[in-house]
Amino acid sequence: MGSQIVHFMANSTSDLATQYHPYHPQDSHIPNYAPNSWSVPALLSVFFGVCTTLFSSTYFVANALNPKLRRSDLITIMWFVLSGSIHLFFEGYYALHWSTLGSKQTLIGQMWKEYAFSDSRYLTRNSMVLCLETMTAVCWGPGCLLVAWLIVRDRPERFPVQLVVSVGQLYGDALYYATSIFDEVVTGVRYSRPEAAYYWCYFVLMNSFWLFIPAVLVYQSVTRTAEAVSVARRMEGLKKAI
């Protein structure tokens, strides 16, 4: 009898340790959760510092490879390199460690736990988030870097590939927003903590770049492709006339 009581108390203690966390919903199951050891300013400084370094280095490398690049193309290259790197390394890390992310104390793991204050699905083994992030890392990560290379080399394949990648990003981000908003509005489940900074800065603002920028690039790809088809048809008409 005594051993059964000890066993029950041990299991209860383990369950409490597993369940206690600062995320919402508060009853979410996050196995082996461990609080971050890095401070929020330190994590954000590293993240934005790496992004700034990547932006700057991309600017100089792209200019060195093709000094004739237009400013708009250079900015687009910088976007795709940054976006592709985030997809590959940041979201790729999640795809590899999704089942144990709550216990991770690596730099990227702690960044994910900080972001998860705005969306706890990343720590609760959510199947939609896992599939979406895995597809993003596998498909759109390399796809972004391919588009950047095609722009640097001034290849005509740039716009079809840019269209595919941008539509993929746009669709994925819209689905990500939609599933979270649906659960909040329809089922009453909110994945973000109540503090406004987490919802509006992390969830809304940081993800909005992958809505608006791909939308602009989709429009650009469609118009440039339509122009190319129009020119090709006129050339065919001239050849037939001759």
GROMACS .gro file of C-alpha atoms in nm:
model
  242
    1MET     CA    1   0.000   0.000   0.000
    2GLY     CA    2   0.282   0.238   0.094
    3SER     CA    3   0.463   0.174  -0.234
    4GLN     CA    4   0.144   0.249  -0.427
    5ILE     CA    5   0.108   0.584  -0.248
    6VAL     CA    6   0.470   0.672  -0.323
    7HIS     CA    7   0.421   0.573  -0.687
    8PHE     CA    8   0.103   0.784  -0.709
    9MET     CA    9   0.276   1.087  -0.555
   10ALA     CA   10   0.572   1.049  -0.790
   11ASN     CA   11   0.343   1.037  -1.093
   12SER     CA   12   0.147   1.337  -0.968
   13THR     CA   13   0.466   1.536  -0.919
   14SER     CA   14   0.583   1.439  -1.267
   15ASP     CA   15   0.249   1.542  -1.418
   16LEU     CA   16   0.260   1.879  -1.243
   17ALA     CA   17   0.613   1.940  -1.365
   18THR     CA   18   0.507   1.849  -1.714
   19GLN     CA   19   0.195   2.063  -1.713
   20TYR     CA   20   0.325   2.381  -1.549
   21HIS     CA   21   0.415   2.646  -1.805
   22PRO     CA   22   0.338   3.013  -1.880
   23TYR     CA   23   0.165   2.950  -2.214
   24HIS     CA   24  -0.199   2.971  -2.321
   25PRO     CA   25  -0.426   2.782  -2.308
   26GLN     CA   26  -0.302   2.711  -1.956
   27ASP     CA   27  -0.409   2.348  -1.972
   28SER     CA   28  -0.195   2.280  -2.281
   29HIS     CA   29   0.027   1.973  -2.253
   30ILE     CA   30   0.393   2.068  -2.304
   31PRO     CA   31   0.614   1.769  -2.218
   32ASN     CA   32   0.929   1.837  -2.015
   33TYR     CA   33   0.894   2.214  -2.041
   34ALA     CA   34   1.205   2.406  -1.932
   35PRO     CA   35   1.208   2.787  -1.895
   36ASN     CA   36   1.450   2.984  -2.111
   37SER     CA   37   1.789   3.073  -1.968
   38TRP     CA   38   1.844   3.359  -2.217
   39SER     CA   39   1.672   3.692  -2.156
   40VAL     CA   40   1.423   3.829  -2.408
   41PRO     CA   41   1.645   4.126  -2.507
   42ALA     CA   42   1.936   3.888  -2.566
   43LEU     CA   43   1.730   3.655  -2.786
   44LEU     CA   44   1.584   3.941  -2.989
   45SER     CA   45   1.925   4.106  -3.025
   46VAL     CA   46   2.077   3.788  -3.164
   47PHE     CA   47   1.785   3.727  -3.401
   48PHE     CA   48   1.775   4.077  -3.547
   49GLY     CA   49   2.154   4.099  -3.544
   50VAL     CA   50   2.179   3.787  -3.759
   51CYS     CA   51   1.908   3.920  -3.992
   52THR     CA   52   2.092   4.252  -4.030
   53THR     CA   53   2.423   4.076  -4.097
   54LEU     CA   54   2.260   3.850  -4.354
   55PHE     CA   55   2.092   4.147  -4.523
   56SER     CA   56   2.418   4.341  -4.542
   57SER     CA   57   2.630   4.051  -4.667
   58THR     CA   58   2.369   3.963  -4.930
   59TYR     CA   59   2.377   4.322  -5.055
   60PHE     CA   60   2.755   4.321  -5.105
   61VAL     CA   61   2.777   3.968  -5.249
   62ALA     CA   62   2.493   4.027  -5.497
   63ASN     CA   63   2.648   4.356  -5.608
   64ALA     CA   64   2.984   4.188  -5.654
   65LEU     CA   65   2.834   3.906  -5.863
   66ASN     CA   66   2.622   4.139  -6.077
   67PRO     CA   67   2.703   4.513  -6.055
   68LYS     CA   68   2.424   4.589  -6.304
   69LEU     CA   69   2.145   4.483  -6.069
   70ARG     CA   70   1.861   4.730  -6.033
   71ARG     CA   71   1.779   4.852  -5.685
   72SER     CA   72   1.441   4.677  -5.686
   73ASP     CA   73   1.600   4.347  -5.786
   74LEU     CA   74   1.866   4.387  -5.519
   75ILE     CA   75   1.602   4.437  -5.251
   76THR     CA   76   1.414   4.132  -5.381
   77ILE     CA   77   1.732   3.923  -5.361
   78MET     CA   78   1.788   4.036  -5.003
   79TRP     CA   79   1.429   3.939  -4.916
   80PHE     CA   80   1.457   3.593  -5.067
   81VAL     CA   81   1.793   3.517  -4.905
   82LEU     CA   82   1.665   3.625  -4.563
   83SER     CA   83   1.335   3.445  -4.608
   84GLY     CA   84   1.502   3.129  -4.737
   85SER     CA   85   1.749   3.126  -4.449
   86ILE     CA   86   1.469   3.160  -4.194
   87HIS     CA   87   1.275   2.880  -4.363
   88LEU     CA   88   1.575   2.647  -4.376
   89PHE     CA   89   1.741   2.704  -4.041
   90PHE     CA   90   1.473   2.843  -3.809
   91GLU     CA   91   1.167   2.657  -3.933
   92GLY     CA   92   1.381   2.360  -4.030
   93TYR     CA   93   1.496   2.338  -3.667
   94TYR     CA   94   1.134   2.322  -3.558
   95ALA     CA   95   1.056   2.049  -3.811
   96LEU     CA   96   1.342   1.839  -3.672
   97HIS     CA   97   1.279   1.901  -3.301
   98TRP     CA   98   0.903   1.960  -3.283
   99SER     CA   99   0.836   1.679  -3.035
  100THR     CA  100   1.089   1.799  -2.775
  101LEU     CA  101   1.091   2.174  -2.836
  102GLY     CA  102   0.956   2.257  -2.490
  103SER     CA  103   1.270   2.121  -2.326
  104LYS     CA  104   1.525   2.267  -2.569
  105GLN     CA  105   1.785   2.508  -2.433
  106THR     CA  106   1.968   2.571  -2.760
  107LEU     CA  107   1.966   2.924  -2.899
  108ILE     CA  108   1.708   2.851  -3.170
  109GLY     CA  109   1.506   2.635  -2.932
  110GLN     CA  110   1.480   2.923  -2.686
  111MET     CA  111   1.386   3.160  -2.968
  112TRP     CA  112   1.100   2.926  -3.057
  113LYS     CA  113   0.986   2.912  -2.693
  114GLU     CA  114   0.986   3.292  -2.682
  115TYR     CA  115   0.782   3.311  -3.004
  116ALA     CA  116   0.544   3.044  -2.871
  117PHE     CA  117   0.411   3.297  -2.620
  118SER     CA  118   0.216   3.425  -2.921
  119ASP     CA  119   0.125   3.078  -3.050
  120SER     CA  120   0.157   2.783  -2.815
  121ARG     CA  121   0.081   2.534  -3.093
  122TYR     CA  122   0.454   2.516  -3.157
  123LEU     CA  123   0.506   2.347  -2.821
  124THR     CA  124   0.201   2.120  -2.816
  125ARG     CA  125   0.285   1.893  -3.111
  126ASN     CA  126   0.017   2.048  -3.330
  127SER     CA  127  -0.008   1.847  -3.653
  128MET     CA  128  -0.112   2.139  -3.876
  129VAL     CA  129   0.177   2.358  -3.764
  130LEU     CA  130   0.423   2.070  -3.801
  131CYS     CA  131   0.313   1.985  -4.156
  132LEU     CA  132   0.302   2.351  -4.259
  133GLU     CA  133   0.646   2.434  -4.120
  134THR     CA  134   0.801   2.117  -4.261
  135MET     CA  135   0.670   2.193  -4.608
  136THR     CA  136   0.791   2.551  -4.575
  137ALA     CA  137   1.141   2.442  -4.474
  138VAL     CA  138   1.170   2.170  -4.740
  139CYS     CA  139   1.007   2.351  -5.034
  140TRP     CA  140   1.018   2.726  -4.987
  141GLY     CA  141   1.355   2.745  -4.814
  142PRO     CA  142   1.553   2.612  -5.112
  143GLY     CA  143   1.300   2.778  -5.346
  144CYS     CA  144   1.376   3.123  -5.203
  145LEU     CA  145   1.750   3.077  -5.248
  146LEU     CA  146   1.693   2.953  -5.603
  147VAL     CA  147   1.493   3.266  -5.689
  148ALA     CA  148   1.767   3.485  -5.543
  149TRP     CA  149   2.027   3.309  -5.760
  150LEU     CA  150   1.811   3.339  -6.073
  151ILE     CA  151   1.776   3.714  -6.014
  152VAL     CA  152   2.152   3.756  -5.968
  153ARG     CA  153   2.215   3.567  -6.292
  154ASP     CA  154   1.934   3.757  -6.469
  155ARG     CA  155   1.772   3.432  -6.578
  156PRO     CA  156   1.430   3.432  -6.751
  157GLU     CA  157   1.317   3.146  -6.526
  158ARG     CA  158   1.313   3.393  -6.237
  159PHE     CA  159   0.948   3.499  -6.265
  160PRO     CA  160   0.784   3.154  -6.295
  161VAL     CA  161   0.985   3.024  -5.999
  162GLN     CA  162   0.923   3.344  -5.803
  163LEU     CA  163   0.550   3.303  -5.866
  164VAL     CA  164   0.545   2.945  -5.736
  165VAL     CA  165   0.748   3.024  -5.424
  166SER     CA  166   0.555   3.342  -5.342
  167VAL     CA  167   0.216   3.173  -5.385
  168GLY     CA  168   0.337   2.895  -5.155
  169GLN     CA  169   0.446   3.144  -4.891
  170LEU     CA  170   0.126   3.345  -4.923
  171TYR     CA  171  -0.095   3.037  -4.897
  172GLY     CA  172   0.097   2.896  -4.601
  173ASP     CA  173   0.086   3.221  -4.406
  174ALA     CA  174  -0.284   3.273  -4.478
  175LEU     CA  175  -0.358   2.918  -4.360
  176TYR     CA  176  -0.148   2.974  -4.049
  177TYR     CA  177  -0.344   3.287  -3.960
  178ALA     CA  178  -0.680   3.135  -4.053
  179THR     CA  179  -0.651   2.822  -3.838
  180SER     CA  180  -0.551   3.023  -3.531
  181ILE     CA  181  -0.824   3.284  -3.579
  182PHE     CA  182  -1.083   3.010  -3.646
  183ASP     CA  183  -1.002   2.836  -3.318
  184GLU     CA  184  -1.022   3.165  -3.129
  185VAL     CA  185  -1.350   3.282  -3.284
  186VAL     CA  186  -1.535   2.951  -3.322
  187THR     CA  187  -1.407   2.732  -3.038
  188GLY     CA  188  -1.288   3.003  -2.800
  189VAL     CA  189  -0.934   2.866  -2.784
  190ARG     CA  190  -0.668   3.140  -2.787
  191TYR     CA  191  -0.307   3.031  -2.835
  192SER     CA  192  -0.147   3.365  -2.747
  193ARG     CA  193  -0.085   3.506  -2.402
  194PRO     CA  194  -0.311   3.802  -2.313
  195GLU     CA  195  -0.032   4.062  -2.335
  196ALA     CA  196  -0.081   4.272  -2.649
  197ALA     CA  197   0.287   4.265  -2.745
  198TYR     CA  198   0.284   3.890  -2.800
  199TYR     CA  199  -0.023   3.889  -3.020
  200TRP     CA  200   0.027   4.209  -3.218
  201CYS     CA  201   0.407   4.213  -3.246
  202TYR     CA  202   0.499   3.844  -3.264
  203PHE     CA  203   0.193   3.683  -3.417
  204VAL     CA  204   0.047   3.960  -3.635
  205LEU     CA  205   0.337   4.188  -3.729
  206MET     CA  206   0.622   3.940  -3.772
  207ASN     CA  207   0.414   3.704  -3.986
  208SER     CA  208   0.255   3.982  -4.192
  209PHE     CA  209   0.574   4.022  -4.397
  210TRP     CA  210   0.501   3.680  -4.552
  211LEU     CA  211   0.157   3.803  -4.657
  212PHE     CA  212   0.225   4.143  -4.807
  213ILE     CA  213   0.567   4.091  -4.968
  214PRO     CA  214   0.475   3.764  -5.145
  215ALA     CA  215   0.150   3.928  -5.262
  216VAL     CA  216   0.352   4.206  -5.428
  217LEU     CA  217   0.589   3.952  -5.583
  218VAL     CA  218   0.299   3.742  -5.713
  219TYR     CA  219   0.158   4.051  -5.883
  220GLN     CA  220   0.500   4.134  -6.029
  221SER     CA  221   0.547   3.778  -6.157
  222VAL     CA  222   0.204   3.767  -6.320
  223THR     CA  223   0.243   4.105  -6.492
  224ARG     CA  224   0.596   4.031  -6.616
  225THR     CA  225   0.491   3.689  -6.745
  226ALA     CA  226   0.190   3.842  -6.921
  227GLU     CA  227   0.416   4.104  -7.081
  228ALA     CA  228   0.655   3.834  -7.201
  229VAL     CA  229   0.372   3.631  -7.353
  230SER     CA  230   0.234   3.943  -7.522
  231VAL     CA  231   0.575   4.024  -7.674
  232ALA     CA  232   0.618   3.664  -7.791
  233ARG     CA  233   0.279   3.672  -7.963
  234ARG     CA  234   0.361   3.998  -8.139
  235MET     CA  235   0.689   3.851  -8.259
  236GLU     CA  236   0.507   3.545  -8.393
  237GLY     CA  237   0.264   3.774  -8.574
  238LEU     CA  238   0.552   3.965  -8.735
  239LYS     CA  239   0.716   3.643  -8.847
  240LYS     CA  240   0.394   3.524  -9.008
  241ALA     CA  241   0.348   3.861  -9.180
  242ILE     CA  242   0.698   3.837  -9.328
   0.00000   0.00000   0.00000
